Short mmCIF file of C-alpha atoms in Angstrom, two decimals:
data_model
loop_
_atom_site.label_atom_id
_atom_site.label_comp_id
_atom_site.label_asym_id
_atom_site.label_seq_id
_atom_site.Cartn_x
_atom_site.Cartn_y
_atom_site.Cartn_z
CA MET V 8 19.74 11.93 -22.01
CA LYS V 9 18.47 15.57 -20.54
CA ALA V 10 20.28 17.90 -18.96
CA ALA V 11 22.36 16.94 -16.15
CA ARG V 12 22.16 17.89 -12.33
CA THR V 13 24.87 17.60 -9.69
CA ASP V 14 24.59 16.76 -6.64
CA THR V 15 27.41 16.98 -3.14
CA LEU V 16 28.24 13.43 -2.20
CA THR V 17 31.52 12.50 -0.17
CA SER V 18 33.60 11.42 -3.46
CA GLN V 19 35.00 13.92 -3.45
CA GLN V 20 34.20 14.21 -7.81
CA ALA V 21 30.71 15.68 -7.95
CA PRO V 22 28.74 12.65 -9.41
CA ILE V 23 26.75 13.13 -12.93
CA GLU V 24 23.23 12.42 -12.94
CA LEU V 25 21.52 10.51 -16.30
CA TYR V 26 18.76 9.68 -17.97
CA SER V 27 17.83 6.10 -18.41
CA GLU V 28 15.72 6.03 -21.54
CA ASP V 29 15.55 1.98 -21.34
CA SER V 30 15.17 2.22 -17.69
CA GLY V 31 12.79 4.58 -17.42
CA SER V 32 14.22 6.52 -14.19
CA TRP V 33 17.32 8.27 -12.77
CA MET V 34 20.79 7.07 -12.26
CA ILE V 35 23.48 9.14 -10.74
CA THR V 36 27.10 8.54 -11.62
CA ASP V 37 30.86 9.68 -11.08
CA SER V 38 32.19 9.41 -14.54
CA PRO V 39 29.38 9.73 -18.13
CA GLN V 40 31.40 6.35 -19.40
CA ASP V 41 29.38 4.21 -16.74
CA GLU V 42 26.55 2.15 -17.84
CA SER V 43 25.30 0.20 -15.10
CA PRO V 44 21.59 0.40 -15.25
CA PHE V 45 20.63 1.12 -12.28
CA PRO V 46 19.44 3.94 -10.40
CA MET V 47 21.48 4.82 -6.88
CA VAL V 48 23.82 6.81 -5.54
CA TYR V 49 26.61 6.14 -3.31
CA GLU V 50 26.57 8.05 -0.18
CA ASP V 51 29.33 7.20 2.76
CA GLN V 52 29.13 3.70 1.07
CA LYS V 53 25.70 2.89 1.85
CA MET V 54 23.62 2.12 -1.06
CA ARG V 55 20.23 4.07 -1.40
CA TYR V 56 17.64 4.39 -4.46
CA VAL V 57 17.41 7.82 -6.19
CA TYR V 58 13.63 7.15 -6.50
CA ASP V 59 13.01 7.38 -2.52
CA ASP V 60 12.48 11.29 -1.96
CA TYR V 61 9.94 11.85 -5.17
CA ILE V 62 7.51 9.00 -4.53
CA GLU V 63 5.32 9.28 -1.44
CA GLY V 64 5.54 8.32 1.80
CA GLY V 65 8.97 7.09 1.16
CA ALA V 66 8.05 3.95 -1.22
CA LEU V 67 10.29 2.65 -2.75
CA ARG V 68 8.96 2.52 -6.05
CA SER V 69 5.63 3.66 -7.28
CA GLY V 70 2.32 1.55 -6.96
CA SER V 71 -0.68 1.27 -4.81
CA THR V 72 0.02 -0.31 -1.28
CA PRO V 73 -0.72 -3.76 -1.92
CA LYS V 74 -3.89 -5.68 -0.04
CA LEU V 75 -2.46 -8.72 0.37
CA PHE V 76 -5.98 -10.43 1.04
CA SER V 77 -7.48 -9.08 -1.66
CA ARG V 78 -8.34 -10.84 -5.00
CA GLN V 79 -5.35 -10.24 -6.87
CA TYR V 80 -2.71 -11.54 -3.95
CA PHE V 81 -3.94 -13.35 -1.91
CA GLY V 82 -2.19 -16.40 -3.41
CA LEU V 83 0.43 -14.73 -2.27
CA VAL V 84 -0.78 -15.61 0.64
CA ALA V 85 -1.84 -18.71 -0.28
CA GLN V 86 2.28 -19.19 -1.82
CA TYR V 87 4.15 -19.06 2.07
CA ALA V 88 0.74 -20.60 3.78
CA GLY V 89 1.21 -24.04 1.33
CA VAL V 90 6.00 -23.97 1.54
CA GLY V 91 5.21 -23.73 5.39
CA PHE V 92 3.18 -26.54 5.23
CA ILE V 93 5.12 -28.44 3.59
CA ASP V 94 8.82 -27.82 4.61
CA GLY V 95 6.95 -27.83 8.34
CA VAL V 96 6.23 -31.79 7.37
CA LEU V 97 9.55 -33.24 4.61
CA PRO V 98 12.34 -32.42 7.04
CA ASN V 99 10.14 -33.98 10.47
CA VAL V 100 9.21 -37.60 9.41
CA ILE V 101 13.03 -38.18 9.16
CA TYR V 102 13.29 -39.14 12.75
CA PRO V 103 10.14 -41.06 13.49
CA PHE V 104 10.61 -43.07 9.60
CA LEU V 105 14.17 -43.06 8.95
CA GLN V 106 15.29 -43.13 12.74
CA ASN V 107 12.72 -44.82 14.41
CA TYR V 108 11.04 -46.71 11.38
CA LEU V 109 13.99 -48.05 9.37
CA ASN V 110 16.15 -47.35 11.65
CA LEU V 111 19.56 -45.57 9.83
CA PRO V 112 21.92 -44.68 11.14
CA GLY V 113 22.68 -41.19 12.37
CA SER V 114 25.10 -41.30 9.04
CA GLN V 115 22.91 -41.68 6.44
CA THR V 116 19.25 -39.92 8.51
CA THR V 117 22.06 -37.22 8.88
CA THR V 118 22.91 -36.66 4.88
CA ALA V 119 19.45 -37.28 4.87
CA PHE V 120 18.03 -34.82 5.99
CA VAL V 121 20.82 -32.38 5.08
CA LEU V 122 19.61 -33.92 1.91
CA VAL V 123 16.21 -32.98 1.73
CA GLN V 124 17.53 -29.13 2.57
CA MET V 125 20.37 -28.93 0.08
CA PRO V 126 18.22 -27.67 -2.56
CA TRP V 127 18.29 -24.72 -0.87
CA SER V 128 21.16 -23.90 -2.04
CA PHE V 129 20.82 -24.02 -6.05
CA LYS V 130 17.44 -20.52 -4.96
CA VAL V 131 19.60 -17.91 -6.27
CA PHE V 132 19.71 -20.13 -9.45
CA TYR V 133 16.53 -19.64 -9.61
CA GLY V 134 16.34 -15.86 -8.46
CA ILE V 135 18.06 -15.21 -12.02
CA ILE V 136 16.21 -17.73 -13.90
CA SER V 137 12.90 -16.46 -13.30
CA ASP V 138 14.01 -12.80 -13.73
CA CYS V 139 15.93 -12.96 -16.53
CA PHE V 140 13.28 -15.30 -19.08
CA PRO V 141 9.40 -14.78 -18.67
CA ILE V 142 7.05 -17.02 -19.43
CA TRP V 143 4.72 -16.03 -21.64
CA GLY V 144 5.43 -12.97 -20.72
CA TYR V 145 5.46 -13.63 -16.87
CA ARG V 146 9.33 -14.05 -14.95
CA ARG V 147 6.64 -14.97 -11.87
CA ARG V 148 3.72 -16.48 -12.06
CA PRO V 149 4.45 -20.20 -14.61
CA TYR V 150 7.32 -21.18 -12.20
CA ILE V 151 5.33 -21.35 -9.52
CA LEU V 152 3.17 -22.97 -10.85
CA GLY V 153 5.52 -25.14 -12.66
CA GLY V 154 7.79 -26.13 -9.08
CA TRP V 155 4.28 -26.98 -7.30
CA ILE V 156 3.04 -29.23 -9.83
CA PHE V 157 6.70 -31.08 -9.64
CA ALA V 158 6.54 -31.05 -6.38
CA LEU V 159 2.52 -32.79 -5.86
CA ILE V 160 4.18 -35.25 -8.57
CA MET V 161 6.90 -36.12 -6.13
CA LEU V 162 4.34 -36.51 -3.52
CA LEU V 163 2.51 -38.60 -5.87
CA MET V 164 4.99 -41.05 -5.87
CA LEU V 165 5.87 -42.14 -2.48
CA SER V 166 2.01 -41.80 -1.86
CA PHE V 167 1.90 -45.01 -4.34
CA THR V 168 5.89 -46.10 -2.79
CA PRO V 169 5.33 -50.04 -1.26
CA ASP V 170 4.82 -49.73 2.95
CA SER V 171 8.39 -51.03 4.35
CA LYS V 172 7.81 -53.69 6.89
CA PRO V 173 9.82 -50.92 9.80
CA TYR V 174 12.38 -52.79 11.08
CA PHE V 175 11.81 -54.20 14.82
CA THR V 176 8.27 -55.93 13.89
CA ASN V 177 7.58 -55.68 17.38
CA PRO V 178 7.86 -52.81 18.33
CA ASP V 179 8.94 -54.22 22.75
CA TYR V 180 12.12 -54.36 20.81
CA ARG V 181 13.50 -50.93 20.46
CA ASP V 182 15.13 -50.25 24.01
CA VAL V 183 17.05 -53.77 24.17
CA LYS V 184 21.38 -53.21 23.46
CA PRO V 185 22.63 -55.27 20.82
CA GLU V 186 24.56 -57.79 22.36
CA ASP V 187 21.83 -58.40 24.17
CA TYR V 188 19.11 -59.86 21.76
CA THR V 189 18.34 -63.10 21.76
CA PRO V 190 17.32 -65.70 19.13
CA GLU V 191 13.67 -65.00 19.76
CA ILE V 192 14.61 -61.01 18.97
CA ILE V 193 16.90 -61.85 16.60
CA ALA V 194 14.07 -64.26 14.22
CA THR V 195 11.71 -60.54 14.73
CA ILE V 196 14.20 -58.09 13.29
CA ASN V 197 13.94 -56.37 9.65
CA TYR V 198 17.45 -56.17 8.74
CA ASP V 199 16.26 -55.90 5.12
CA ALA V 200 14.18 -51.77 6.23
CA VAL V 201 18.05 -50.36 6.44
CA ASN V 202 17.96 -50.66 2.84
CA ASP V 203 15.13 -48.31 1.45
CA GLY V 204 15.85 -45.63 2.80
CA SER V 205 17.38 -44.57 -0.99
CA VAL V 206 13.51 -45.20 -2.59
CA TYR V 207 12.47 -42.66 -0.34
CA ILE V 208 14.84 -39.65 0.29
CA ILE V 209 15.36 -39.15 -3.50
CA PRO V 210 11.83 -38.09 -4.08
CA MET V 211 11.44 -36.35 -1.02
CA MET V 212 14.25 -33.97 -1.68
CA GLY V 213 13.19 -33.56 -5.95
CA CYS V 214 10.11 -32.52 -4.13
CA ALA V 215 12.25 -30.12 -1.35
CA PHE V 216 14.05 -28.41 -5.49
CA GLY V 217 9.96 -27.84 -7.01
CA TYR V 218 8.63 -26.14 -3.54
CA LEU V 219 11.73 -23.48 -4.84
CA LEU V 220 11.24 -22.69 -6.76
CA SER V 221 7.92 -21.33 -6.03
CA ASP V 222 9.25 -21.02 -2.80
CA VAL V 223 11.49 -18.31 -4.28
CA CYS V 224 9.92 -17.12 -6.89
CA ALA V 225 7.27 -15.94 -4.42
CA ASP V 226 10.02 -13.91 -2.69
CA GLY V 227 10.16 -11.88 -5.79
CA ILE V 228 7.07 -10.91 -6.21
CA VAL V 229 6.77 -10.23 -2.20
CA VAL V 230 10.06 -7.89 -2.95
CA GLU V 231 8.65 -5.90 -5.75
CA LEU V 232 5.31 -4.97 -3.03
CA ALA V 233 7.63 -4.27 0.11
CA GLN V 234 9.47 -2.04 -2.12
CA ARG V 235 5.16 -0.06 -2.79
CA GLU V 236 4.99 0.48 0.84
CA PRO V 237 4.84 4.24 2.63
CA TYR V 238 7.97 4.02 5.20
CA GLU V 239 5.68 3.93 8.08
CA VAL V 240 4.66 0.13 7.09
CA ARG V 241 7.44 -0.84 6.03
CA GLY V 242 7.81 -3.79 6.37
CA ASN V 243 3.47 -5.28 6.72
CA THR V 244 3.87 -8.00 3.23
CA GLN V 245 7.17 -9.07 5.14
CA THR V 246 5.35 -10.20 8.40
CA VAL V 247 2.12 -10.79 6.84
CA ILE V 248 3.07 -13.71 4.79
CA TYR V 249 6.41 -14.78 7.32
CA THR V 250 3.49 -15.18 10.36
CA THR V 251 1.36 -16.76 7.56
CA ARG V 252 3.76 -19.72 7.20
CA THR V 253 5.41 -20.18 9.82
CA VAL V 254 1.45 -20.70 11.64
CA PHE V 255 0.88 -23.44 8.62
CA ASN V 256 4.23 -24.71 10.39
CA MET V 257 2.59 -25.83 12.83
CA LEU V 258 -0.41 -27.11 11.68
CA ALA V 259 2.28 -30.09 10.18
CA TYR V 260 3.83 -30.37 13.36
CA ILE V 261 0.24 -31.17 14.44
CA LEU V 262 -0.45 -33.17 11.93
CA LEU V 263 2.79 -35.14 12.12
CA GLY V 264 1.99 -35.05 16.23
CA PHE V 265 -0.76 -36.99 15.76
CA CYS V 266 -1.48 -38.63 13.14
CA PHE V 267 2.13 -40.12 12.69
CA ASN V 268 3.30 -41.57 16.70
CA GLY V 269 2.56 -45.09 16.57
CA GLU V 270 4.49 -47.35 18.68
CA GLU V 271 6.35 -48.69 15.62
CA TYR V 272 7.68 -44.81 15.23
CA GLY V 273 8.95 -44.70 18.85
CA GLY V 274 5.87 -43.33 20.51
CA ASP V 275 2.87 -43.90 22.51
CA PHE V 276 -0.70 -44.82 20.33
CA ASP V 277 -1.93 -47.90 18.92
CA PHE V 278 -2.82 -45.20 16.17
CA SER V 279 -1.03 -43.54 13.13
CA LEU V 280 -0.93 -42.98 9.39
CA SER V 281 1.39 -45.26 7.18
CA PHE V 282 4.27 -43.18 5.25
CA PRO V 283 2.67 -43.27 1.66
CA MET V 284 -1.35 -42.17 3.27
CA LEU V 285 0.93 -39.17 5.11
CA MET V 286 2.30 -38.70 1.86
CA LEU V 287 -1.56 -39.15 0.26
CA ILE V 288 -2.78 -36.78 2.25
CA VAL V 289 0.35 -34.19 2.31
CA THR V 290 -0.46 -34.22 -1.81
CA ILE V 291 -4.51 -33.93 -1.11
CA VAL V 292 -3.96 -30.58 1.15
CA LEU V 293 -1.56 -28.83 -1.50
CA ALA V 294 -3.50 -29.97 -4.06
CA PRO V 295 -5.92 -26.48 -4.49
CA ILE V 296 -2.48 -24.20 -4.79
CA VAL V 297 -2.42 -24.99 -8.05
CA PRO V 298 -5.12 -22.53 -9.04
CA VAL V 299 -5.55 -21.36 -6.24
CA THR V 300 -2.34 -19.05 -8.04
CA TRP V 301 -3.52 -19.06 -11.29
CA PHE V 302 -5.93 -16.88 -10.92
CA PHE V 303 -5.59 -14.85 -7.26
CA LEU V 304 -1.98 -14.33 -8.06
CA HIS V 305 -1.48 -11.58 -10.30
CA GLU V 306 1.64 -10.60 -11.66
CA GLU V 307 2.29 -7.51 -14.78
CA LYS V 308 3.01 -9.40 -18.64
CA ASN V 309 6.08 -7.76 -19.66
CA ALA V 310 6.53 -8.75 -23.25
CA PHE V 311 9.87 -7.60 -22.51
CA ALA V 312 12.76 -10.92 -21.89
CA MET V 313 15.84 -8.92 -20.42
CA ASN V 314 20.24 -9.03 -21.83
CA PHE V 315 21.29 -11.82 -19.87
CA ASN V 316 25.14 -11.67 -19.95
CA HIS V 317 23.95 -7.20 -19.46
CA TYR V 318 21.84 -8.30 -16.45
CA MET V 319 25.25 -10.36 -15.10
CA HIS V 320 26.77 -7.27 -15.24
CA THR V 321 24.09 -5.16 -13.71
CA LEU V 322 23.60 -8.20 -10.82
CA TRP V 323 27.28 -8.16 -10.18
CA ASP V 324 27.12 -4.23 -10.10
CA ILE V 325 25.11 -4.02 -7.61
CA ILE V 326 27.35 -7.03 -5.67
CA LYS V 327 30.66 -4.27 -5.57
CA THR V 328 28.63 -2.33 -3.32
CA ARG V 329 29.01 -1.79 0.06
CA ALA V 330 25.79 -2.60 1.66
CA VAL V 331 25.86 -5.21 -0.14
CA TYR V 332 28.94 -7.43 -0.18
CA GLN V 333 28.88 -6.66 3.65
CA TYR V 334 25.70 -8.21 4.23
CA ILE V 335 26.52 -11.15 1.65
CA ALA V 336 29.55 -11.59 4.23
CA TYR V 337 28.33 -10.67 6.97
CA GLN V 338 25.34 -14.02 5.59
CA PHE V 339 27.96 -16.69 4.28
CA PHE V 340 29.87 -16.82 7.41
CA SER V 341 26.60 -16.88 10.30
CA GLY V 342 25.43 -19.50 8.35
CA ILE V 343 28.77 -21.73 7.59
CA PHE V 344 28.72 -21.55 11.75
CA ALA V 345 24.98 -21.45 12.63
CA SER V 346 24.68 -24.84 9.89
CA PHE V 347 27.25 -27.27 12.20
CA THR V 348 25.67 -30.45 11.91
CA TYR V 349 27.11 -34.20 13.66
CA LEU V 350 25.55 -37.31 13.27
CA SER V 351 24.63 -38.33 16.49
CA LYS V 352 21.99 -35.46 16.69
CA ASN V 353 19.40 -38.06 16.77
CA PRO V 354 20.42 -40.89 18.80
CA ILE V 355 21.07 -38.43 21.47
CA MET V 356 17.93 -37.03 21.47
CA ARG V 357 16.57 -40.73 21.07
CA ASN V 358 18.54 -42.66 23.59
CA TRP V 359 20.12 -39.74 26.34
CA ALA V 360 17.09 -37.87 26.00
CA ASP V 361 14.72 -39.93 26.17
CA VAL V 362 12.59 -38.03 23.56
CA SER V 363 9.94 -39.92 22.00
CA PRO V 364 7.97 -38.59 18.81
CA ILE V 365 4.39 -36.87 20.83
CA GLN V 366 7.54 -34.96 22.49
CA GLU V 367 9.82 -33.84 19.69
CA LYS V 368 6.07 -32.94 17.60
CA VAL V 369 4.49 -30.80 21.25
CA GLY V 370 8.47 -28.81 21.37
CA GLY V 371 7.84 -27.82 17.82
CA LEU V 372 5.02 -26.92 17.77
CA LEU V 373 5.60 -24.78 20.48
CA SER V 374 9.00 -23.40 18.97
CA THR V 375 7.00 -22.60 16.20
CA GLY V 376 4.94 -20.84 17.94
CA VAL V 377 7.32 -18.60 19.49
CA TYR V 378 8.60 -17.95 16.35
CA ALA V 379 5.79 -17.11 14.65
CA THR V 380 4.96 -14.69 17.57
CA SER V 381 8.76 -13.13 17.84
CA ILE V 382 8.41 -12.25 14.26
CA TYR V 383 5.32 -10.79 14.66
CA PHE V 384 6.26 -8.47 17.53
CA ALA V 385 10.10 -7.44 15.23
CA GLY V 386 8.04 -6.73 11.89
CA ASN V 387 5.42 -4.64 14.07
CA TYR V 388 7.17 -2.64 16.78
CA GLY V 389 11.55 -3.89 15.64
CA ARG V 390 10.83 -1.78 11.42
CA SER V 391 13.19 0.72 13.42
CA TRP V 392 16.07 -0.64 15.74
CA ASP V 393 19.68 -0.41 14.95
CA TRP V 394 20.19 -3.62 12.65
CA ARG V 395 23.73 -4.37 13.42
CA ARG V 396 23.00 -4.19 16.81
CA THR V 397 20.91 -6.33 16.71
CA ALA V 398 22.71 -9.58 14.99
CA ALA V 399 25.12 -9.28 17.87
CA VAL V 400 22.80 -9.44 20.24
CA THR V 401 20.02 -12.44 18.77
CA MET V 402 24.09 -14.25 17.74
CA VAL V 403 25.32 -14.19 20.99
CA CYS V 404 21.29 -15.24 22.87
CA TYR V 405 21.21 -17.98 20.19
CA VAL V 406 24.79 -19.92 20.69
CA SER V 407 24.24 -19.51 24.62
CA LEU V 408 20.93 -21.03 24.75
CA ASP V 409 22.54 -24.44 21.98
CA ALA V 410 25.43 -24.30 24.38
CA PHE V 411 23.34 -24.51 27.57
CA VAL V 412 21.09 -27.17 26.70
CA LYS V 413 23.40 -29.37 24.70
CA LEU V 414 26.75 -29.75 26.77
CA LEU V 415 25.08 -30.53 29.93
CA THR V 416 22.87 -33.07 27.83
CA ILE V 417 26.51 -34.17 26.70
CA TRP V 418 28.29 -34.14 29.65
CA ASN V 419 25.15 -36.59 32.03
CA ILE V 420 24.58 -33.65 33.45
CA ILE V 421 20.43 -33.26 32.55
CA ARG V 422 19.68 -35.96 30.74
CA SER V 423 15.75 -35.06 30.20
CA PRO V 424 14.08 -34.32 27.19
CA TYR V 425 11.69 -31.13 28.94
CA PHE V 426 15.29 -30.46 29.52
CA TRP V 427 16.46 -30.73 25.10
CA LEU V 428 13.30 -29.89 24.60
CA GLY V 429 12.08 -26.40 26.10
CA ILE V 430 15.08 -24.67 26.21
CA PRO V 431 15.56 -24.04 22.94
CA ILE V 432 11.70 -22.93 22.45
CA LEU V 433 13.37 -19.92 24.07
CA GLU V 434 16.18 -20.43 20.96
CA GLN V 435 13.43 -19.31 18.42
CA ILE V 436 13.31 -15.61 19.93
CA PRO V 437 15.73 -14.60 18.49
CA LEU V 438 16.11 -16.39 15.40
CA GLY V 439 12.45 -15.21 14.44
CA VAL V 440 13.85 -11.31 15.85
CA ILE V 441 16.61 -11.57 13.32
CA PHE V 442 14.89 -13.15 10.65
CA ILE V 443 12.43 -10.87 10.34
CA VAL V 444 14.93 -8.43 10.50
CA SER V 445 16.97 -9.78 7.62
CA SER V 446 13.98 -9.76 5.01
CA PHE V 447 13.99 -6.10 6.02
CA ILE V 448 17.42 -5.32 5.04
CA ILE V 449 16.06 -7.67 2.20
CA VAL V 450 14.21 -5.32 0.87
CA GLU V 451 15.97 -2.08 1.47
CA LEU V 452 19.13 -3.46 -0.59
CA ALA V 453 16.89 -5.42 -3.87
CA THR V 454 17.01 -3.30 -6.79
CA GLU V 455 14.97 -3.39 -9.61
CA GLY V 456 14.35 -6.39 -12.76
CA HIS V 457 17.25 -8.27 -9.88
CA GLU V 458 14.56 -9.02 -6.74
CA GLY V 459 14.67 -12.09 -7.18
CA ALA V 460 18.69 -13.20 -7.95
CA ILE V 461 19.26 -10.42 -4.62
CA ARG V 462 16.50 -12.16 -2.02
CA SER V 463 17.24 -15.51 -2.80
CA LYS V 464 22.03 -13.99 -2.94
CA LEU V 465 21.01 -12.06 0.37
CA ALA V 466 18.44 -14.43 2.77
CA PRO V 467 19.17 -15.97 5.06
#
């Protein structure tokens, strides 16, 4: 152990600075018996890195500034292109296919949406696994590869699932009220269609589990690269990859809007793809990401596997710091209040707001474009903004806009597809701003060796 040196902190007891031979870094503690191995110092009860002052440019860890479009890291950008594309397809086929084509009730379509989004609740476990259990000496790449292979298998299952007949074999009867059905109309209805929902929902959920694993492990690499950026350009990595992800989200909207908008899906076009054909196209588009992941994504090989008990002990030490647990509390409560849903959302959109699938996709496309623009703007010009004030302002703006459009539609003051879809486009501005600002906070808080878990735990 090197000679100890003391600095003046806000605590009454002078801290002791120790050198960890295992991690090759300094740690400041209040007691020589403290065995927490991550380098941090409590100053005004905030967490910061001890080596912040020693790396040129204020970077959080050593290493050259990453070039994302180089051969070493192009594969990382491709990860977010793939995640953006598939994440733009799966949740957005629920309304035209499950609601309009199979005519599932609102409770089942809402359940389907929850099941497709449910894997995101397990991302912290993926992060812990990739942090602790390297495969062939790599903590990220094998898991990314495995996640995409599993997702592609699920997509192939959907591609080769026999196409069900629509509930309304004659789309002209879609708007007829059930009490007005005549024997002629009843003879054209396929009542068995509502029993086919689970055949599609389960593989969609499995696909989400697969690409989520890839996304979480890619996030760990993002944290590592972002911490190597000098202070002046810190945040550039997140801005590039999340803008890329959102742009490919837009491409998914274009595909669905123009190729999945036939009359059987509640749209106006006289042509459309079948659901299995759509899934086959998505599979073909995503298939190249498997070789790209292995050959165009650099990761240092590390034969050392961290002891799981030691890892969880240090992770708990990190979570107990004031900056981290306050941010976790913010994400938890804001997530709860922002995630309230209601079973009648899709029926209201179809029956009261009279939204067609093409209008929904165009609205989603514009919303995604505004979201991408807000991410790019805040990522380049909002690095010095006050994070707390930004969170408060964006939350108030989002809730106000959302309440405005929902309440006026429900109470039959304004019922228009343009009103229902138009105002939420503006909601993407505060959502994009707080999303990218949150990613800045996470990079500042993540510690070396815990990138996957911290990023997954703190991410919105």
